[in-house]
Coordinates of C-alpha atoms in Angstrom, one line a residue:
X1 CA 142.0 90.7 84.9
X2 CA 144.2 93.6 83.7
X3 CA 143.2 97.4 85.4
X4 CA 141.8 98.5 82.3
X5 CA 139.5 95.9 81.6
X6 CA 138.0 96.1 85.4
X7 CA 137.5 99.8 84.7
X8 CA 136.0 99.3 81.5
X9 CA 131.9 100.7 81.4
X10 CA 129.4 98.2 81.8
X11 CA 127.3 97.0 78.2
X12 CA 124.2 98.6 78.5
X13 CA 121.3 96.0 79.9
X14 CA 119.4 94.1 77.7
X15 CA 116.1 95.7 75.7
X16 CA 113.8 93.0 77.0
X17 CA 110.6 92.3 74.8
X18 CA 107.8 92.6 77.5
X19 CA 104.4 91.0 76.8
X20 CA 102.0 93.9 75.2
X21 CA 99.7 93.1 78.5
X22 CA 102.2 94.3 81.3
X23 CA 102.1 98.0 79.8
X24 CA 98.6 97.7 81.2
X25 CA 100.1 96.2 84.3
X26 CA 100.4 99.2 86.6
X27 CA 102.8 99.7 89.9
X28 CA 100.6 99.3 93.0
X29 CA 100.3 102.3 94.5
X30 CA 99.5 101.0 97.5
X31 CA 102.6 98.6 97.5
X32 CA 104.3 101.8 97.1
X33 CA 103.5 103.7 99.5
X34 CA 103.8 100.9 102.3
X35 CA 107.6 100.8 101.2
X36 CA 107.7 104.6 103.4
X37 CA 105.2 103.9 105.5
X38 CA 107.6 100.8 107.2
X39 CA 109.4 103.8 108.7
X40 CA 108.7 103.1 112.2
X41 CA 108.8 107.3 112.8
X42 CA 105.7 107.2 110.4
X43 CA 101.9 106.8 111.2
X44 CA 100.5 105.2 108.2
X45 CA 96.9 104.7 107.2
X46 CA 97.7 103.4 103.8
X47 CA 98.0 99.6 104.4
X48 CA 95.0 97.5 104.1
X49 CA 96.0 96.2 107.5
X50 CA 93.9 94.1 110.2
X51 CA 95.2 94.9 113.8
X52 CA 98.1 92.0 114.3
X53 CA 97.3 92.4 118.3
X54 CA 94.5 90.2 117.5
X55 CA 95.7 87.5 115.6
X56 CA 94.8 84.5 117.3
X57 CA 99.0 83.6 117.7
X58 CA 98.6 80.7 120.2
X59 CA 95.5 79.0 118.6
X60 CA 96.7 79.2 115.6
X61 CA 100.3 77.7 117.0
X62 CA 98.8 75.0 118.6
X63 CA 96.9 73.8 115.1
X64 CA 100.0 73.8 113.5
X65 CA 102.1 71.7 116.4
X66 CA 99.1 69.4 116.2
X67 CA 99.1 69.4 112.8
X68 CA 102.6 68.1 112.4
X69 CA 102.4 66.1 115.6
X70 CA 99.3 64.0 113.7
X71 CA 99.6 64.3 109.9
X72 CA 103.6 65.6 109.3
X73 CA 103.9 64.1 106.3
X74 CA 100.9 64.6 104.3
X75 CA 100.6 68.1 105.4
X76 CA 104.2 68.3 103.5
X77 CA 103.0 66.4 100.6
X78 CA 101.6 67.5 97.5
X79 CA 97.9 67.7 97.4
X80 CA 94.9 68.5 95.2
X81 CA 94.5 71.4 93.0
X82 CA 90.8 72.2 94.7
X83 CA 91.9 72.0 97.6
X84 CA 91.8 69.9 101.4
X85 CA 88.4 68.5 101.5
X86 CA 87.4 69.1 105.8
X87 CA 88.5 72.8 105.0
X88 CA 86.6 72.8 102.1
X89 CA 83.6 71.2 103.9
X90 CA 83.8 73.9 106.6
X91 CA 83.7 77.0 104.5
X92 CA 80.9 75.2 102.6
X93 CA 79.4 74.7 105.6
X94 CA 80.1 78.0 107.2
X95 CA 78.7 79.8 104.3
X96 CA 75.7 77.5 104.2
X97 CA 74.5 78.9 107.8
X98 CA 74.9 82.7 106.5
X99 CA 72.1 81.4 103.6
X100 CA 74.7 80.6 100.9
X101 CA 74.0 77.4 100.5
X102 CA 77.0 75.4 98.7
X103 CA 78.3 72.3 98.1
X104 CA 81.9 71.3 99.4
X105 CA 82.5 70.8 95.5
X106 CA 81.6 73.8 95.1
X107 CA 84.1 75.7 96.6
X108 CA 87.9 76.1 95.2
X109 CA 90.6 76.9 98.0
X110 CA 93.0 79.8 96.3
X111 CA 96.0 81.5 97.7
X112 CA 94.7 84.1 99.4
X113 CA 91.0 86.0 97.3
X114 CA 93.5 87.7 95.1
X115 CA 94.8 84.8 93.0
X116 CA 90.8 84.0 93.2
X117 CA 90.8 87.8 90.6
X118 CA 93.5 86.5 88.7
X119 CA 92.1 83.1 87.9
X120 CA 88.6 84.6 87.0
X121 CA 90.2 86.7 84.8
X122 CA 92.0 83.7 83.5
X123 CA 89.0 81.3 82.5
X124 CA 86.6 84.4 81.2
X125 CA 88.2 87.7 79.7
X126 CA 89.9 88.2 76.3
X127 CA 91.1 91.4 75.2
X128 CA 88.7 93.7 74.4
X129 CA 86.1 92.4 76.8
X130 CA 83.6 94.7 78.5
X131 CA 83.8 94.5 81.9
X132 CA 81.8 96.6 84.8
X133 CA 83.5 98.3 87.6
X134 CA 82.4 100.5 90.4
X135 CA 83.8 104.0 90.4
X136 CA 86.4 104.0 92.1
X137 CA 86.8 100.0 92.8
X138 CA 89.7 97.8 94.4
X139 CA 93.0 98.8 93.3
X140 CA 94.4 95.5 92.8
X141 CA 91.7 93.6 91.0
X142 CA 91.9 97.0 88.4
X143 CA 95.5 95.9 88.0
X144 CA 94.4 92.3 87.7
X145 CA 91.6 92.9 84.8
X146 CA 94.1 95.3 83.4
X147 CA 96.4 92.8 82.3
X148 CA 94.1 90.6 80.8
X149 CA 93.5 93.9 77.9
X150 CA 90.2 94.2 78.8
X151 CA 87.9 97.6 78.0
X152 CA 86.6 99.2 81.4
X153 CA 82.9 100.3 81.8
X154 CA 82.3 102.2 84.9
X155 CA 79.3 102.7 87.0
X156 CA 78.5 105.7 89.3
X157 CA 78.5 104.6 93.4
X158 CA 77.2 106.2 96.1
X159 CA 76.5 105.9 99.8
X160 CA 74.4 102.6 98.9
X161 CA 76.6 100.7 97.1
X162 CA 76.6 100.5 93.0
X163 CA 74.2 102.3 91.0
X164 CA 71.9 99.9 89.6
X165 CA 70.1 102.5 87.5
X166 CA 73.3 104.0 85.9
X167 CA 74.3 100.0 85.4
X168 CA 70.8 99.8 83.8
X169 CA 71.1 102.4 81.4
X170 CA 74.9 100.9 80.4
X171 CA 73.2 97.7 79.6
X172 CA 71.0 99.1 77.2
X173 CA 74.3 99.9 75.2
X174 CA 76.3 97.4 75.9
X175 CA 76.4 94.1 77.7
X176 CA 79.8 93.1 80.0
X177 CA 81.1 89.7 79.6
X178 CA 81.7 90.2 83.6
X179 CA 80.8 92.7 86.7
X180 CA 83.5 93.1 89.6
X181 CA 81.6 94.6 92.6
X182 CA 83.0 94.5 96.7
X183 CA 79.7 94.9 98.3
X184 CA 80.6 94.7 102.0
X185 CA 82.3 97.7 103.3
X186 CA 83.6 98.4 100.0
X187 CA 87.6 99.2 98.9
X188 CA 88.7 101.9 98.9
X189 CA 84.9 103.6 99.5
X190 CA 84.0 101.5 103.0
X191 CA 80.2 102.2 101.4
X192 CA 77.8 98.8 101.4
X193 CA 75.5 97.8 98.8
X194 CA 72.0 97.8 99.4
X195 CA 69.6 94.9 99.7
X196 CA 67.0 96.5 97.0
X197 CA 70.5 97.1 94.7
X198 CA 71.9 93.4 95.7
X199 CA 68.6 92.1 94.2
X200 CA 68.5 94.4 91.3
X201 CA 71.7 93.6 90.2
X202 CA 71.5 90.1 90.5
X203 CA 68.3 90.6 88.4
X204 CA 70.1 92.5 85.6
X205 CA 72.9 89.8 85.3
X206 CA 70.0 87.3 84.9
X207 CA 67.9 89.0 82.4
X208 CA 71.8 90.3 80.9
X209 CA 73.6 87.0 81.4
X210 CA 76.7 88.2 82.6
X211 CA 78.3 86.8 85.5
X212 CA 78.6 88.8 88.8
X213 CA 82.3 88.4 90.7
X214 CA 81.4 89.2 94.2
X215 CA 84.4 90.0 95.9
X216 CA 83.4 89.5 99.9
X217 CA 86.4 89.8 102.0
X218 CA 85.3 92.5 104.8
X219 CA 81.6 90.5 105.1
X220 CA 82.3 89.5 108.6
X221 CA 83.3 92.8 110.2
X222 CA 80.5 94.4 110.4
X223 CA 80.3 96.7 113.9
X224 CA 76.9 98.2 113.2
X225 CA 73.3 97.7 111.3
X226 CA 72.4 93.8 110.0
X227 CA 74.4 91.7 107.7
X228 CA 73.0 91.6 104.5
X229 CA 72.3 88.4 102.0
X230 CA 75.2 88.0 99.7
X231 CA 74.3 88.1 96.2
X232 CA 75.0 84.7 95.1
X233 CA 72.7 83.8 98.0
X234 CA 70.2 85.5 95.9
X235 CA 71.3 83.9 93.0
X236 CA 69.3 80.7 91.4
X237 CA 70.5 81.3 88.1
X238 CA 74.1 80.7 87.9
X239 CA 75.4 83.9 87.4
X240 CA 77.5 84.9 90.3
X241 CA 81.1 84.0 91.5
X242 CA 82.1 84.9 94.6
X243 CA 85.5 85.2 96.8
X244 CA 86.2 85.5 100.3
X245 CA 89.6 84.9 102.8
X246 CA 90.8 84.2 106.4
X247 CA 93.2 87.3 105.5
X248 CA 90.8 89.8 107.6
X249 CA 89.8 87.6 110.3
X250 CA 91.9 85.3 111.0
X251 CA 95.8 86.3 109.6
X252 CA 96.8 87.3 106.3
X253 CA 100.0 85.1 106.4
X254 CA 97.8 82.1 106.1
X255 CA 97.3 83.4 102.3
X256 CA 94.5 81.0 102.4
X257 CA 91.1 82.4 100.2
X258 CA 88.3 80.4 98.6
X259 CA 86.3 81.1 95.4
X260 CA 82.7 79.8 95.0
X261 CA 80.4 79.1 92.1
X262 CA 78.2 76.9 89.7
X263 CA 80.3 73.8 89.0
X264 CA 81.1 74.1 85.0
X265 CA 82.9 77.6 86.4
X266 CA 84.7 75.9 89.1
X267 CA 85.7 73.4 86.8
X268 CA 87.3 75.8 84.5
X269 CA 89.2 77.7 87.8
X270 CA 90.3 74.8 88.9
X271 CA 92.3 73.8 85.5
X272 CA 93.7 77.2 85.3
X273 CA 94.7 76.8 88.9
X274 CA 96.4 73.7 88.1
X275 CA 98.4 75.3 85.3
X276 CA 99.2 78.5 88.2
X277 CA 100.5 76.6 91.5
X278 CA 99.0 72.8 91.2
X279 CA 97.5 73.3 94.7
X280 CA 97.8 76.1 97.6
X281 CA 100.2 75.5 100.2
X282 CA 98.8 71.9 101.7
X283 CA 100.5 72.8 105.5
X284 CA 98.4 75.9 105.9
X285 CA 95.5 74.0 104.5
X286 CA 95.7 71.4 107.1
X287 CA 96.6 73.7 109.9
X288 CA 93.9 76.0 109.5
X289 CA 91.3 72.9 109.2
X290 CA 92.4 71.8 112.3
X291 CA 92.0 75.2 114.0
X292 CA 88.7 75.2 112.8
X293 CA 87.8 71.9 114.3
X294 CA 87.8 73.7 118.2
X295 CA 88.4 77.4 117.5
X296 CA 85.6 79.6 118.5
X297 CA 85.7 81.6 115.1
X298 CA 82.3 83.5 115.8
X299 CA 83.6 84.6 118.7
X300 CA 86.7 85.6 117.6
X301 CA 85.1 87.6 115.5
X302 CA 82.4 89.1 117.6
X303 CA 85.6 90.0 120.2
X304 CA 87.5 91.7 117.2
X305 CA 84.3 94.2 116.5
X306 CA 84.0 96.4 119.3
X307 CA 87.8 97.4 118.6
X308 CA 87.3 97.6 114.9
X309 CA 84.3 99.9 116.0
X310 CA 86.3 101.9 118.4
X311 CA 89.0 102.8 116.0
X312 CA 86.1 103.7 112.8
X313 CA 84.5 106.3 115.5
X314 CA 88.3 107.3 116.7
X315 CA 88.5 108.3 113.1
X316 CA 85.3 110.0 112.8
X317 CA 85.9 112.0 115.5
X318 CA 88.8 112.9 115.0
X319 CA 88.2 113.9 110.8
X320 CA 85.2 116.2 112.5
X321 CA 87.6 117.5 114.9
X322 CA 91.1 118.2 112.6
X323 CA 89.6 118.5 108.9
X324 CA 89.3 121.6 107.6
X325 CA 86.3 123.1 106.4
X326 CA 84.9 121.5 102.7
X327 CA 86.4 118.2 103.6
X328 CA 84.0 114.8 103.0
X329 CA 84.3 111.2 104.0
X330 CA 82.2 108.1 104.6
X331 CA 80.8 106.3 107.4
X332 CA 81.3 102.7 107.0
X333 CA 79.8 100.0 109.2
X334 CA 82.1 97.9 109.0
X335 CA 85.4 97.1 107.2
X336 CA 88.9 98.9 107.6
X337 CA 88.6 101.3 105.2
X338 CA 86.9 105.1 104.6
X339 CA 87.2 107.7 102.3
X340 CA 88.0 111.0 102.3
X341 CA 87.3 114.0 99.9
X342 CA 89.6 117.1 99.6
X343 CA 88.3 120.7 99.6
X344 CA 88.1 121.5 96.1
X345 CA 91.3 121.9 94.3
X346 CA 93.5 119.8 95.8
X347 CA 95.5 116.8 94.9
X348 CA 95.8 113.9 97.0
X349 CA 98.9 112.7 95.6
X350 CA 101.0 116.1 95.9
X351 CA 99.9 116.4 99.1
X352 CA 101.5 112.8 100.2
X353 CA 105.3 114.4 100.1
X354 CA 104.5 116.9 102.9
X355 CA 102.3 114.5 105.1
X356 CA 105.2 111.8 104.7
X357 CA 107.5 115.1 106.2
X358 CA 104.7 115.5 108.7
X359 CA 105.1 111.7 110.0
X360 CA 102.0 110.6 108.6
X361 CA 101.1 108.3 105.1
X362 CA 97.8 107.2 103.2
X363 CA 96.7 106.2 99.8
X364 CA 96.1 109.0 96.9
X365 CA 92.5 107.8 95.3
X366 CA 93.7 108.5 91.8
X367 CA 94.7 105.1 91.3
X368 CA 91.0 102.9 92.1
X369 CA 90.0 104.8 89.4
X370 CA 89.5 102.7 86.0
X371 CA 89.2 105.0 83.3
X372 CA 88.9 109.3 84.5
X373 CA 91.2 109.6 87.4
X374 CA 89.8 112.1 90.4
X375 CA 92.8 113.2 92.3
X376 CA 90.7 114.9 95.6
X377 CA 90.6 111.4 97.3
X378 CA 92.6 109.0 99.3
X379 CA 91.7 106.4 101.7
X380 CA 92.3 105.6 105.3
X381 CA 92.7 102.6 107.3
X382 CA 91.5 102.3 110.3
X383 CA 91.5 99.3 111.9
X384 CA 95.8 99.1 112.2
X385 CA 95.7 101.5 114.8
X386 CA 94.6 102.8 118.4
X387 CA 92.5 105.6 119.4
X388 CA 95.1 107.7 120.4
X389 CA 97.0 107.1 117.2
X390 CA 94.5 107.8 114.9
X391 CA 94.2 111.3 116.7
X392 CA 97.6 111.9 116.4
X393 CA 97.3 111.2 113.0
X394 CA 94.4 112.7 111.8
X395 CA 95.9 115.7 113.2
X396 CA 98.7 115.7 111.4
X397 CA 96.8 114.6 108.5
X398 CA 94.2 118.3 108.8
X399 CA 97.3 120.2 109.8
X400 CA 98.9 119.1 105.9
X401 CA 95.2 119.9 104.2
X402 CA 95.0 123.2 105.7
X403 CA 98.3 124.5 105.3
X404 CA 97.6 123.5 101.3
X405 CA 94.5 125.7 101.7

């Protein structure tokens, strides 16, 4: 190749011809954001992290040794779309002694709860659907719902959960084909539902008939009060769906999630499933099945809540201590997350830059907005972090807000 030609400018790349849905397909923030806040000089509270300390490494070692020691070769073989049927029987199982009371058939294992979103959104939405979101809701099922063109309705929240009355007066207007809600120690809010809402709007999608997508996947980490019924325990109608994952308590690498649900829906998933990834990964199927067999996993999780608890009231404290004055937040009782409102005026998102000088990262709440963004929030993780940490950071954090001020 002559010197000329290797100096030549390169053609222009191609103008690809994008589906019309992925203009409604929007960057995760979140995703983002954890690209800085990989720096190892940075204190981030941005990730929806659990604490990796307590992974259960060994046990979950051992069930995989096992697991190839006894069944190598199936657990490398192909399997079936809805999944291994002793895991399968345990979740049903599992959820049967918290009062949900389900059928192995019942239950569809999905890789990890968020391709659980994606495959709801598969089998019921068209473009233009109505469908119900709390304001502000999860980030990533908004992105999800998004690209399926659907028309956002949003519904007011508060320390309890979703308004039901501001749902009610919606429905007088217009009926949703489906309603997304995270009632556990909600994302990005940390808030949970409460059981005279729970039964109210699991009423309303009966009298409405709309189906209910609970979304469950903090349910287990509750530090303080009573768990509460889940609303497709409340449910004899057929009207709720609902997801849930080892991500949180046992180790989001597993990417191992279950969605549950009257048969005819589960049907439907399971065909679109087969037309996404024929089957989840059969070696973390079989692995985790076996862990399940001898692992302890109340007590796992009963030993992960007094440090999940520590590290919410590290955070508490240390918002009353380094916030300036006019700054809000919640007080889950369980979860990883909380949320913060800035003193009036301020922007979470231009304030990022200078805490990201200031060593420290979180998420702008702009973006778990569907429809009118508010930009004087951002969440906060607490559970990927120590005491003394969260201090630090929370100090650096109130430092950034009042020099704003």
């Amino acid at each position: 190749m002559s010197a000329d030609a290797m100096s030549a400018p390169l053609p222009p790349p191609p103008a690809y011809r994008l589906s019309q849905r992925m203009s409604r397909m929007k960057t995760s923030a979140v995703r983002e954001i954890l690209k800085i806040a990989e720096r190892p000089d940075i204190l981030s509270f941005a990730g929806g992290l659990p604490a990796p300390e307590l992974f259960p490494v060994d046990a979950i070692e051992k069930a995989f040794e096992e697991t190839f020691a006894r069944e190598g070769r199936p657990a490398l073989q192909y399997s079936t779309t809805e999944g291994f049927a002793p895991l399968r029987e345990w979740i049903a199982g599992h959820l049967g002694r918290k009062g949900q009371h389900v059928h192995a058939d019942q239950v569809l294992i999905t890789s990890g709860s968020q391709q659980g979103l994606d495959l709801v959104g598969k089998i019921l939405l068209d473009p233009g659907d109505l469908m119900v979101v709390e304001d502000p809701s999860y980030l990533a099922a908004l992105q999800t719902f998004g690209g399926y063109e659907v028309e956002f309705a949003t519904v007011r929240s508060d320390d309890a959960g979703m308004d039901t009355d501001d749902l009610a007066a919606l429905l007088k207007k217009r009926v949703p084909k489906l309603l997304y809600v995270i009632p556990n120690f909600q994302n990005p809010k940390g808030t949970t539902l409460s059981l005279e809402r729970r039964k109210a709007l699991v009423r309303l999608a009966q009298e409405h008939r709309f189906i209910i997508l609970e979304d469950d996947p903090y349910g287990e980490l509750r530090f303080r009060g009573v768990h509460l019924p889940s609303l497709a325990s409340l449910d004899d109608q057929g009207v709720v769906l609902s997801l849930s994952t080892f991500s949180k308590t046992l180790a989001p690498g597993l990417r191992l999630g279950w969605v549950t649900g009257p048969r005819p829906l589960l049907k439907s998933l399971t065909i679109a499933k087969q037309a996404t990834d024929l089957h989840t990964a059969t070696l973390a199927q079989r692995a985790t099945a076996r862990l399940l067999e001898t692992f302890d996993y109340a007590g796992h999780i009963q030993a992960l809540m007094p440090i999940y608890a520590e590290r919410a009231n590290a955070m508490l404290a240390a918002l009353e201590t380094h916030m300036p004055k006019g700054t809000k937040w919640t007080r889950p009782d369980g979860g990883m997350f909380l949320w913060v409102e800035l003193p009036q005026g301020l922007d979470a998102a231009t304030l990022l830059p200078r805490a990201v000088e200031q060593k420290v990262a979180f998420v702008p709440g702009a973006p778990f907005f569907a429809n009118d963004q508010k930009p004087q929030f951002m969440r906060l993780n607490y559970s990927n972090r120590p005491p003394d940490l969260i201090n630090e950071g929370m100090k650096r954090l109130g430092s950034v807000i009042s020099d704003a001020l």
